[in-house]
PDB file of C-alpha atoms and ligand atoms in Angstrom:
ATOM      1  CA  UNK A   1     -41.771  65.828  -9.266  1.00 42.00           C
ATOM      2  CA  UNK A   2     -38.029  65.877  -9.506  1.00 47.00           C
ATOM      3  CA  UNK A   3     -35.595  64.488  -6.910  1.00 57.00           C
ATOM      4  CA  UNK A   4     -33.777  67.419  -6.370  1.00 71.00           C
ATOM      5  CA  UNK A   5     -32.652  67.349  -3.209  1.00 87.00           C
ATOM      6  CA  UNK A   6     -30.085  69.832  -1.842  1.00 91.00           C
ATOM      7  CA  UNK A   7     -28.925  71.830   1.334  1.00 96.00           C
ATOM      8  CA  UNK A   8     -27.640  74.646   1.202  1.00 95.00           C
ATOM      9  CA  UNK A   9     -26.149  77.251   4.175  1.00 95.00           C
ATOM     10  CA  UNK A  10     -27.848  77.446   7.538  1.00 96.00           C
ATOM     11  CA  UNK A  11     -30.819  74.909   6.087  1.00 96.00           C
ATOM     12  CA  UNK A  12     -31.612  72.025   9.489  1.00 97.00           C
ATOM     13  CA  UNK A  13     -30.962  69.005   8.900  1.00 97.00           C
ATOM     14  CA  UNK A  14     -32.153  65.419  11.117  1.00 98.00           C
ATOM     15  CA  UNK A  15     -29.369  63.192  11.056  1.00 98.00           C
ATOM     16  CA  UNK A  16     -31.699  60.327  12.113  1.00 97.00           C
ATOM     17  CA  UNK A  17     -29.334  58.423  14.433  1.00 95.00           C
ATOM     18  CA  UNK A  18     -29.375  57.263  18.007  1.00 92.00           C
ATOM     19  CA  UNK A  19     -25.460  56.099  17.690  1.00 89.00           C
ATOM     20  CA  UNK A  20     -23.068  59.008  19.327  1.00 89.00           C
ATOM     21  CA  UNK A  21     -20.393  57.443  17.260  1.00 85.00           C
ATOM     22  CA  UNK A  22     -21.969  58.059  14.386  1.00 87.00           C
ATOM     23  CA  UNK A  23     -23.426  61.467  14.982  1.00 92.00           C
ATOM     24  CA  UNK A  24     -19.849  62.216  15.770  1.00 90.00           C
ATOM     25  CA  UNK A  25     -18.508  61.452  12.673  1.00 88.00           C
ATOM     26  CA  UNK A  26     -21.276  63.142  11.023  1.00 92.00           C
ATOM     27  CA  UNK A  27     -21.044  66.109  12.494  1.00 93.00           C
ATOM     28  CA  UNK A  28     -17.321  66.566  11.658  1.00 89.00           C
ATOM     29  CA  UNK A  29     -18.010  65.759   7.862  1.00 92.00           C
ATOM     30  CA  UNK A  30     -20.629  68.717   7.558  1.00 94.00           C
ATOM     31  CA  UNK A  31     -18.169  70.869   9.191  1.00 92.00           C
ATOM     32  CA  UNK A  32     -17.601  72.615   5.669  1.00 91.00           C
ATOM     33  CA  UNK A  33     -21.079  72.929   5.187  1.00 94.00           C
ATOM     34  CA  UNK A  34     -22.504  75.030   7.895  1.00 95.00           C
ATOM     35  CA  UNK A  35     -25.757  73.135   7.973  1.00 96.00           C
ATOM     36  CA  UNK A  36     -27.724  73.636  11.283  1.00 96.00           C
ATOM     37  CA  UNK A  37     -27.840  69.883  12.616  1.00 97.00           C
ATOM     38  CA  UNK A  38     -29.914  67.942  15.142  1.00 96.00           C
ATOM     39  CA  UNK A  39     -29.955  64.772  15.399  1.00 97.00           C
ATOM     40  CA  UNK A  40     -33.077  61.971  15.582  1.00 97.00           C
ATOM     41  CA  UNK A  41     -31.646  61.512  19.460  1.00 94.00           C
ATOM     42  CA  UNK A  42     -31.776  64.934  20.312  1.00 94.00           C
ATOM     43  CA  UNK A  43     -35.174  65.377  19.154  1.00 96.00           C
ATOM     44  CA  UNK A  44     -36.272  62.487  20.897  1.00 96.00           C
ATOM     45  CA  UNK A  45     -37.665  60.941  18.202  1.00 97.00           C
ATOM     46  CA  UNK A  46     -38.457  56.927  18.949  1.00 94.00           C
ATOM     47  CA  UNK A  47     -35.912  55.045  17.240  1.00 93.00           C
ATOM     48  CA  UNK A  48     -37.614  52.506  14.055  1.00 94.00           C
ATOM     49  CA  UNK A  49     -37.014  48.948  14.256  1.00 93.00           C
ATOM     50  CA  UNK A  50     -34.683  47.873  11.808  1.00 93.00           C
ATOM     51  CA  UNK A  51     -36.903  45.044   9.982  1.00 95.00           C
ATOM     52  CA  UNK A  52     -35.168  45.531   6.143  1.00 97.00           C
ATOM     53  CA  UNK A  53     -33.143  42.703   5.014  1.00 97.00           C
ATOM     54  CA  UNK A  54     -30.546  44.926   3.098  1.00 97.00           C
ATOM     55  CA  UNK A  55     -28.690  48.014   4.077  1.00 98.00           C
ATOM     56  CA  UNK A  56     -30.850  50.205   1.571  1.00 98.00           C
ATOM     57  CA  UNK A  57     -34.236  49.180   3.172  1.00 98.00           C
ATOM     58  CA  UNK A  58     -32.959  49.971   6.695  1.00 97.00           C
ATOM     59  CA  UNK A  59     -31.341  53.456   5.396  1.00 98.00           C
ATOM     60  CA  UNK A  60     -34.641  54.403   3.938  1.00 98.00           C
ATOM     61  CA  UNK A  61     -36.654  52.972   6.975  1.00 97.00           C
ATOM     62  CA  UNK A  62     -34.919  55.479   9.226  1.00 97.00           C
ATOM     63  CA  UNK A  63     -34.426  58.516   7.045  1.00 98.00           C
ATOM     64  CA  UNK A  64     -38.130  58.272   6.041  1.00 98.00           C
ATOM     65  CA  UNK A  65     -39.216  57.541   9.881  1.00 98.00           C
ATOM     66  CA  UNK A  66     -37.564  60.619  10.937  1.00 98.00           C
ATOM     67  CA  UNK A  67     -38.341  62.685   8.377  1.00 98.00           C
ATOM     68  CA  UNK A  68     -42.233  62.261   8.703  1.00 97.00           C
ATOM     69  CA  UNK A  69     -41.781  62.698  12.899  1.00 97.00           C
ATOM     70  CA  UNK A  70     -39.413  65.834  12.567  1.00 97.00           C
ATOM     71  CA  UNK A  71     -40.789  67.916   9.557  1.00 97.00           C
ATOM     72  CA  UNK A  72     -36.977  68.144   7.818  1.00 97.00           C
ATOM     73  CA  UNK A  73     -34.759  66.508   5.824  1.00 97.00           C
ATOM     74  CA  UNK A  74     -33.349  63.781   7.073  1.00 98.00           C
ATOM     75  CA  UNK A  75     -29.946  61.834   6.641  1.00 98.00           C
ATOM     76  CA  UNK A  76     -29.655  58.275   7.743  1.00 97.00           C
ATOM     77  CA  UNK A  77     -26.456  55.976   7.600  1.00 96.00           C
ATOM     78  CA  UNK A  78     -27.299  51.734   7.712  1.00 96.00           C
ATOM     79  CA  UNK A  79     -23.613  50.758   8.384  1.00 96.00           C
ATOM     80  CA  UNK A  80     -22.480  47.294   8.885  1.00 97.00           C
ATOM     81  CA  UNK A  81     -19.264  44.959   8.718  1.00 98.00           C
ATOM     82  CA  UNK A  82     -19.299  41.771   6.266  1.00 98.00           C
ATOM     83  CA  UNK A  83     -16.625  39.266   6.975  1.00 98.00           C
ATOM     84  CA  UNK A  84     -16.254  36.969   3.542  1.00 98.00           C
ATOM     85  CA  UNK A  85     -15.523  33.717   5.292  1.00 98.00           C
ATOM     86  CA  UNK A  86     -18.722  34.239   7.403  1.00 98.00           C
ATOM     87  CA  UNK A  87     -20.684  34.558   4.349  1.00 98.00           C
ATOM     88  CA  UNK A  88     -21.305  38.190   4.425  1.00 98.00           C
ATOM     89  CA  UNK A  89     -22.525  38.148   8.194  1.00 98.00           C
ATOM     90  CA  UNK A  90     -22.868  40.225  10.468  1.00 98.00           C
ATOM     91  CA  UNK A  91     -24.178  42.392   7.643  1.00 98.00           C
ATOM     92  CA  UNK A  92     -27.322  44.379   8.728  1.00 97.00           C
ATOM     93  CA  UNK A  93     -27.556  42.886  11.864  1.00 97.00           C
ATOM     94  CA  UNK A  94     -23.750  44.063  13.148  1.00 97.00           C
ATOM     95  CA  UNK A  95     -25.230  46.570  15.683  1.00 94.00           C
ATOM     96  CA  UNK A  96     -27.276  43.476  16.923  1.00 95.00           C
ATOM     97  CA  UNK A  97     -24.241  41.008  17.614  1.00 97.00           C
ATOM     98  CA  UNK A  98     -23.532  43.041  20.456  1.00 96.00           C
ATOM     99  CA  UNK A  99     -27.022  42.342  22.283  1.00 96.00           C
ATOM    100  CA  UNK A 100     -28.570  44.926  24.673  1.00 93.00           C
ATOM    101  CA  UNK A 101     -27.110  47.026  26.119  1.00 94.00           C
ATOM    102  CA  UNK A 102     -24.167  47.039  22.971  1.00 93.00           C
ATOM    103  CA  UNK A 103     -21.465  45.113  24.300  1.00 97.00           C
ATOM    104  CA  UNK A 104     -18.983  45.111  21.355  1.00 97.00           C
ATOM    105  CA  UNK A 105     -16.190  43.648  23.178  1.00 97.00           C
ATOM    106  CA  UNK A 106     -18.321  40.902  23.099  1.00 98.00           C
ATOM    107  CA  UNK A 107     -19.383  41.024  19.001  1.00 98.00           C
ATOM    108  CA  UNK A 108     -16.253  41.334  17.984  1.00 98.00           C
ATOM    109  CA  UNK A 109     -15.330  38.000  20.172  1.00 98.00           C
ATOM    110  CA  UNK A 110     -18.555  36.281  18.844  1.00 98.00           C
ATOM    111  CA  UNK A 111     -16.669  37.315  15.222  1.00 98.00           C
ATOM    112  CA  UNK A 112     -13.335  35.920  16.028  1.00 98.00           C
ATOM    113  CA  UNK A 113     -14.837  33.237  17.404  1.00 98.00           C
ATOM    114  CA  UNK A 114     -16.741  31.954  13.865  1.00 98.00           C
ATOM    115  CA  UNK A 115     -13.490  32.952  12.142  1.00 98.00           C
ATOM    116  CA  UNK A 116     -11.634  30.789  14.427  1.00 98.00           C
ATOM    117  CA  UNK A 117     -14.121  27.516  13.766  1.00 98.00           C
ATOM    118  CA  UNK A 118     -14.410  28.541   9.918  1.00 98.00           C
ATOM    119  CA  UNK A 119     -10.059  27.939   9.993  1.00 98.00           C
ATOM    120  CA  UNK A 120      -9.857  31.577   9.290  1.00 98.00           C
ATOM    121  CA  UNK A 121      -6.094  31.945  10.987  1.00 96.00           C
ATOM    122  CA  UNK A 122      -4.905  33.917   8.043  1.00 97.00           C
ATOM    123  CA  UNK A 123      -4.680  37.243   6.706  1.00 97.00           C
ATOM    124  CA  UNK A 124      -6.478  35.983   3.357  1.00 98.00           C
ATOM    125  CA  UNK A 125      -9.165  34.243   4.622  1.00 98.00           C
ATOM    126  CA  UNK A 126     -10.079  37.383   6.589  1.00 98.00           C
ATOM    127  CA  UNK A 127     -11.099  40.005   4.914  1.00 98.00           C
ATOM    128  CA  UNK A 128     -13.382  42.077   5.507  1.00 98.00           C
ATOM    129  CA  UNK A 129     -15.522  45.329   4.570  1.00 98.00           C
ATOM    130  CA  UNK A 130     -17.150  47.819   6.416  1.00 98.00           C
ATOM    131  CA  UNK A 131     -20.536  49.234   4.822  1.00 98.00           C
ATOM    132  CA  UNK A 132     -22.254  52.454   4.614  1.00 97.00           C
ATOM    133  CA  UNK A 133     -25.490  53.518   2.347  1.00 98.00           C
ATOM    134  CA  UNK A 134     -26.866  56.838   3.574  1.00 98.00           C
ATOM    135  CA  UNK A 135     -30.420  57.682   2.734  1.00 98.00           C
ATOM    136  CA  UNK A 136     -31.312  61.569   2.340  1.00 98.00           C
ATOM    137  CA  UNK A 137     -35.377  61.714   2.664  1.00 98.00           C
ATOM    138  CA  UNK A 138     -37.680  64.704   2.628  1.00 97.00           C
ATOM    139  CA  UNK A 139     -40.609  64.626   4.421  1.00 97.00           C
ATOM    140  CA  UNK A 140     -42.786  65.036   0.685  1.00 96.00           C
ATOM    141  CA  UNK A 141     -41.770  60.860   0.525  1.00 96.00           C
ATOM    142  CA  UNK A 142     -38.527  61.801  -1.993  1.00 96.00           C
ATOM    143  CA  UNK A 143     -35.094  60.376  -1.394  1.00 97.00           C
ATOM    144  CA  UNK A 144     -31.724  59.360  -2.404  1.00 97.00           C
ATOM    145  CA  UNK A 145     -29.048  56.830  -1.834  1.00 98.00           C
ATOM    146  CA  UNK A 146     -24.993  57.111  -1.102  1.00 98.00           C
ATOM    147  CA  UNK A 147     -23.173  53.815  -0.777  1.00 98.00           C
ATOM    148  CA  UNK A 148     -19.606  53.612  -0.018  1.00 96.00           C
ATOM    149  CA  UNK A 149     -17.295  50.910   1.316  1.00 97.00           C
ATOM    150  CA  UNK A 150     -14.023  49.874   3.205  1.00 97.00           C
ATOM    151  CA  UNK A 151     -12.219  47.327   2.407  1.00 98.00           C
ATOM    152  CA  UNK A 152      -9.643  45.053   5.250  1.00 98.00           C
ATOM    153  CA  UNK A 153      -8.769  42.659   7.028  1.00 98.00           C
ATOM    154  CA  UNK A 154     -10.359  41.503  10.741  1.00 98.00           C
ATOM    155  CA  UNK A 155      -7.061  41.059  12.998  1.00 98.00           C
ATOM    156  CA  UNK A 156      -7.061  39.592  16.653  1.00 98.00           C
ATOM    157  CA  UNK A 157      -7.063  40.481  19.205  1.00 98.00           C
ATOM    158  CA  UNK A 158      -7.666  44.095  19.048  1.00 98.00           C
ATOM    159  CA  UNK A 159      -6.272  47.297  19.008  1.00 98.00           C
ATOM    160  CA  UNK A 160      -6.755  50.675  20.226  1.00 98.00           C
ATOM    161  CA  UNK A 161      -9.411  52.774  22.244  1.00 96.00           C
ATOM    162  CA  UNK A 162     -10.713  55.344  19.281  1.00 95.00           C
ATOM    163  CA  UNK A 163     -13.541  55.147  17.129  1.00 90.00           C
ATOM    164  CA  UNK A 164     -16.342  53.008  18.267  1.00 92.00           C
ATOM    165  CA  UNK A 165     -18.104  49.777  17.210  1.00 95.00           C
ATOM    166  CA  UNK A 166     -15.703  46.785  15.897  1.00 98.00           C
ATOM    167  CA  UNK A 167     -13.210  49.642  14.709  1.00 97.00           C
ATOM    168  CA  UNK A 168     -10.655  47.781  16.791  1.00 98.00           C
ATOM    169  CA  UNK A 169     -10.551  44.563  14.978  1.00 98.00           C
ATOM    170  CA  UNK A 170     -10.218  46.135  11.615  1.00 98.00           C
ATOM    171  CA  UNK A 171      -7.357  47.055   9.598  1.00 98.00           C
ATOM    172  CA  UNK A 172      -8.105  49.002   6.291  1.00 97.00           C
ATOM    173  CA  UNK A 173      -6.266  48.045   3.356  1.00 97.00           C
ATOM    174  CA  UNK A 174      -3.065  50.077   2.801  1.00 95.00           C
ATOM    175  CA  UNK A 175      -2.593  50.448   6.199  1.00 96.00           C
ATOM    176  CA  UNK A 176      -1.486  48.760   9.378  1.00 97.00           C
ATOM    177  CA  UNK A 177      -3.175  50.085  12.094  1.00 97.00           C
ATOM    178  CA  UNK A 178      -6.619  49.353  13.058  1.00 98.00           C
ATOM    179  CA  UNK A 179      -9.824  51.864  12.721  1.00 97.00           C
ATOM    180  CA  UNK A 180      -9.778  51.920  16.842  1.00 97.00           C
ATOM    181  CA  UNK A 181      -6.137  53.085  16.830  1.00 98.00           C
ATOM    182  CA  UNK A 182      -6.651  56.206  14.185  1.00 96.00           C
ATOM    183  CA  UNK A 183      -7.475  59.304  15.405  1.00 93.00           C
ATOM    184  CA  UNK A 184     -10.837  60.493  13.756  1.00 87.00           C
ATOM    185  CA  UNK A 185      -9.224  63.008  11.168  1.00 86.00           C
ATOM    186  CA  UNK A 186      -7.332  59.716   9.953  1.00 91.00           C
ATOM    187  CA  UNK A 187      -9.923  57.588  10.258  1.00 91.00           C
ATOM    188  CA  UNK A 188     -13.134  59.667   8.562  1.00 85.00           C
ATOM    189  CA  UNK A 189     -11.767  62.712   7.166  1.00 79.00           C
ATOM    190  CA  UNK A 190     -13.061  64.241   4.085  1.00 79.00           C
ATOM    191  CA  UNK A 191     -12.482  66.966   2.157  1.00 78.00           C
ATOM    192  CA  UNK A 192     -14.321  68.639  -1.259  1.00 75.00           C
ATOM    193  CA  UNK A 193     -11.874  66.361  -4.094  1.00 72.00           C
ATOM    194  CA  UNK A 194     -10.498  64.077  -0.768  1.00 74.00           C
ATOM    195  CA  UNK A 195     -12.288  60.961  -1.208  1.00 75.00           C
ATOM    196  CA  UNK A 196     -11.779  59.774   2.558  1.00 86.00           C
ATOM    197  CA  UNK A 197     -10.784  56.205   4.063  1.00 94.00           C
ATOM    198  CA  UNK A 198     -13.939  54.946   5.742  1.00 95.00           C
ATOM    199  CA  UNK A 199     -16.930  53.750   4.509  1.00 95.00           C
ATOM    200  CA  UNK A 200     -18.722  56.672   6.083  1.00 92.00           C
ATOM    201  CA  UNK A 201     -16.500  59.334   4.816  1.00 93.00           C
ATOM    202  CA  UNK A 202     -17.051  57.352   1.047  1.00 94.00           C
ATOM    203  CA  UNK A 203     -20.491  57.723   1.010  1.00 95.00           C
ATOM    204  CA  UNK A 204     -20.675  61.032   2.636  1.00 94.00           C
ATOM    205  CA  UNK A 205     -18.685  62.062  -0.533  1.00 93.00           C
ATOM    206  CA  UNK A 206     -21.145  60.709  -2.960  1.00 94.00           C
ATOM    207  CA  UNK A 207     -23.761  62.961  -0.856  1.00 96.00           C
ATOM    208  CA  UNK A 208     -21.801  65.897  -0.421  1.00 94.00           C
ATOM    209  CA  UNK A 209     -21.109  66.220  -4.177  1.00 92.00           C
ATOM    210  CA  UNK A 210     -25.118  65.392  -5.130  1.00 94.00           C
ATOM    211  CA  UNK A 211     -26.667  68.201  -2.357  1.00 96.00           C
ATOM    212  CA  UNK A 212     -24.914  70.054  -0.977  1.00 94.00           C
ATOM    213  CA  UNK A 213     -23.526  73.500  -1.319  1.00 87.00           C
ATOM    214  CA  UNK A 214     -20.271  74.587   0.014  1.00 78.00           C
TER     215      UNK A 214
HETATM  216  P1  IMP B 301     -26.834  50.487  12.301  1.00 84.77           P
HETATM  217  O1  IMP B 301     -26.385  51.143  11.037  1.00 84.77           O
HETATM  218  O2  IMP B 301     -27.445  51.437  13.246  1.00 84.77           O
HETATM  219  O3  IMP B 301     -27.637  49.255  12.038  1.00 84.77           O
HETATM  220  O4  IMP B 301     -25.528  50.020  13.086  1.00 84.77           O
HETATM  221  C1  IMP B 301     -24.398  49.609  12.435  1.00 84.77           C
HETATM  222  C2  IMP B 301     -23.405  49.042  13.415  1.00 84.77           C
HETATM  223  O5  IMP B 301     -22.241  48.761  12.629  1.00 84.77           O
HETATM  224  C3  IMP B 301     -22.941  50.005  14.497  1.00 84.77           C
HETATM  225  O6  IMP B 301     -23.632  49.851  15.679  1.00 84.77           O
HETATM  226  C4  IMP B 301     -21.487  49.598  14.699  1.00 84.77           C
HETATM  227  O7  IMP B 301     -21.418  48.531  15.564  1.00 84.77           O
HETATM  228  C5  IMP B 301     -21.085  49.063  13.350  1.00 84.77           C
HETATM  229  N1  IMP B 301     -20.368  50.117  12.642  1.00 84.77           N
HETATM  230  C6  IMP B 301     -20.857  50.964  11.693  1.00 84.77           C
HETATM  231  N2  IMP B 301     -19.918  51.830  11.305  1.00 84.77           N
HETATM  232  C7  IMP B 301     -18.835  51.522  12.030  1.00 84.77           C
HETATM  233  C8  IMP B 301     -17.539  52.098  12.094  1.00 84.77           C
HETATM  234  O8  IMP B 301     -17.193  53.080  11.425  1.00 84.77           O
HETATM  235  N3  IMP B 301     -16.686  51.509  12.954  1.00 84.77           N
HETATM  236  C9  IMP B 301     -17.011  50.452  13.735  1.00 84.77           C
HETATM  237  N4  IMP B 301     -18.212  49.905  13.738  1.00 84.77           N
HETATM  238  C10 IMP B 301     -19.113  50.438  12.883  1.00 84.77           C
END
């Protein structure tokens, strides 16, 4: 069996998120593509637990999941943010840090916060990078993986109402606004031979390239 796997025009596609923000972003990447979306949400498919360890494990948790409940090919995105002088954290479990219901106000305190006691004051001893591996999975059990990243700097307090998650406390390198204060175009933009500033738009490059057909 070969893992072939490509969309072409007016194929569906699950984008197997629960995260508006996301499916936002995701639906303005495929814009070229004319793909007929749903999402996971939409479909009311139950939402997997998270259990992987690793950004990879989670992707293909939830592309798989909602591939075998929906019938179609499914795209997942594990995302995360890894602050170096926290060791990596809150890695996988970012979405967690801001309990239930999401309060990320509160994560990206509970971030400044462990900066603050680790002596972090400075721009150098805060960087930063914001993760994304997308999963593509067929319901047959195939898939493939897209990982892209963005690198920063975690800034305090924060700044601006766009985007969503800790996009407000995070300035990408080369740049001196935060995520939260770039209007989505800015922030996740991608065009065919544009690689794209976010970690999302990254990845989604890797995909677009691999499957799909403009
Ligand atoms: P998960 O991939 O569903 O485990 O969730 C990842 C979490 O990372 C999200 O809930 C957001 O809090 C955070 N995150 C992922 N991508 C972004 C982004 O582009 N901006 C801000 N936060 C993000």
């Amino acid at each position: 069996m070969t893992n072939e796997l490509t969309l072409k025009r007016g194929d569906r596609l699950c984008i197997a998120t629960h995260n508006p923000g996301k499916l936002a972003e995701f639906k303005d990447l495929f814009a070229p593509f004319g793909l007929d979306l749903v999402s996971a949400g939409e479909l009311g498919l139950p939402e997997p637990e998270e259990t992987g360890t690793t950004f990879v494990e989670n992707a293909r948790l939830k592309a798989h999941a909602a591939a075998k409940a929906s019938g179609l090919i499914s795209l997942s995105d594990d995302s995360g943010l890894c602050v170096e002088a926290l060791n990596g954290d809150p890695g996988v479990y970012t979405a967690d840090w801001a309990g239930v219901p999401r309060n990320f106000d509160l994560a990206m305190q509970r971030v400044e916060d462990l900066l603050q006691e680790a002596g972090a004051t400075e721009p150098a001893n805060r960087r930063a990078s914001f993760n994304a591996t997308l999963c593509l999975a067929h319901p047959d059990g195939r898939d493939r993986l897209f990982v892209g990243s963005a690198e920063g700097t975690m800034i305090w307090p924060p700044r601006g109402k766009l985007g969503f998650g800790y996009d407000p406390a995070f300035i990408p390198d080369g740049h001196d606004r935060t995520f939260g204060e770039m209007p989505a175009e800015e922030k996740h933009s991608w065009t065919p031979g544009r690689e794209g500033l976010s970690h999302r738009a990254r990845s989604f490059a890797l995909f677009a390239e691999a499957c799909c057909e403009l």
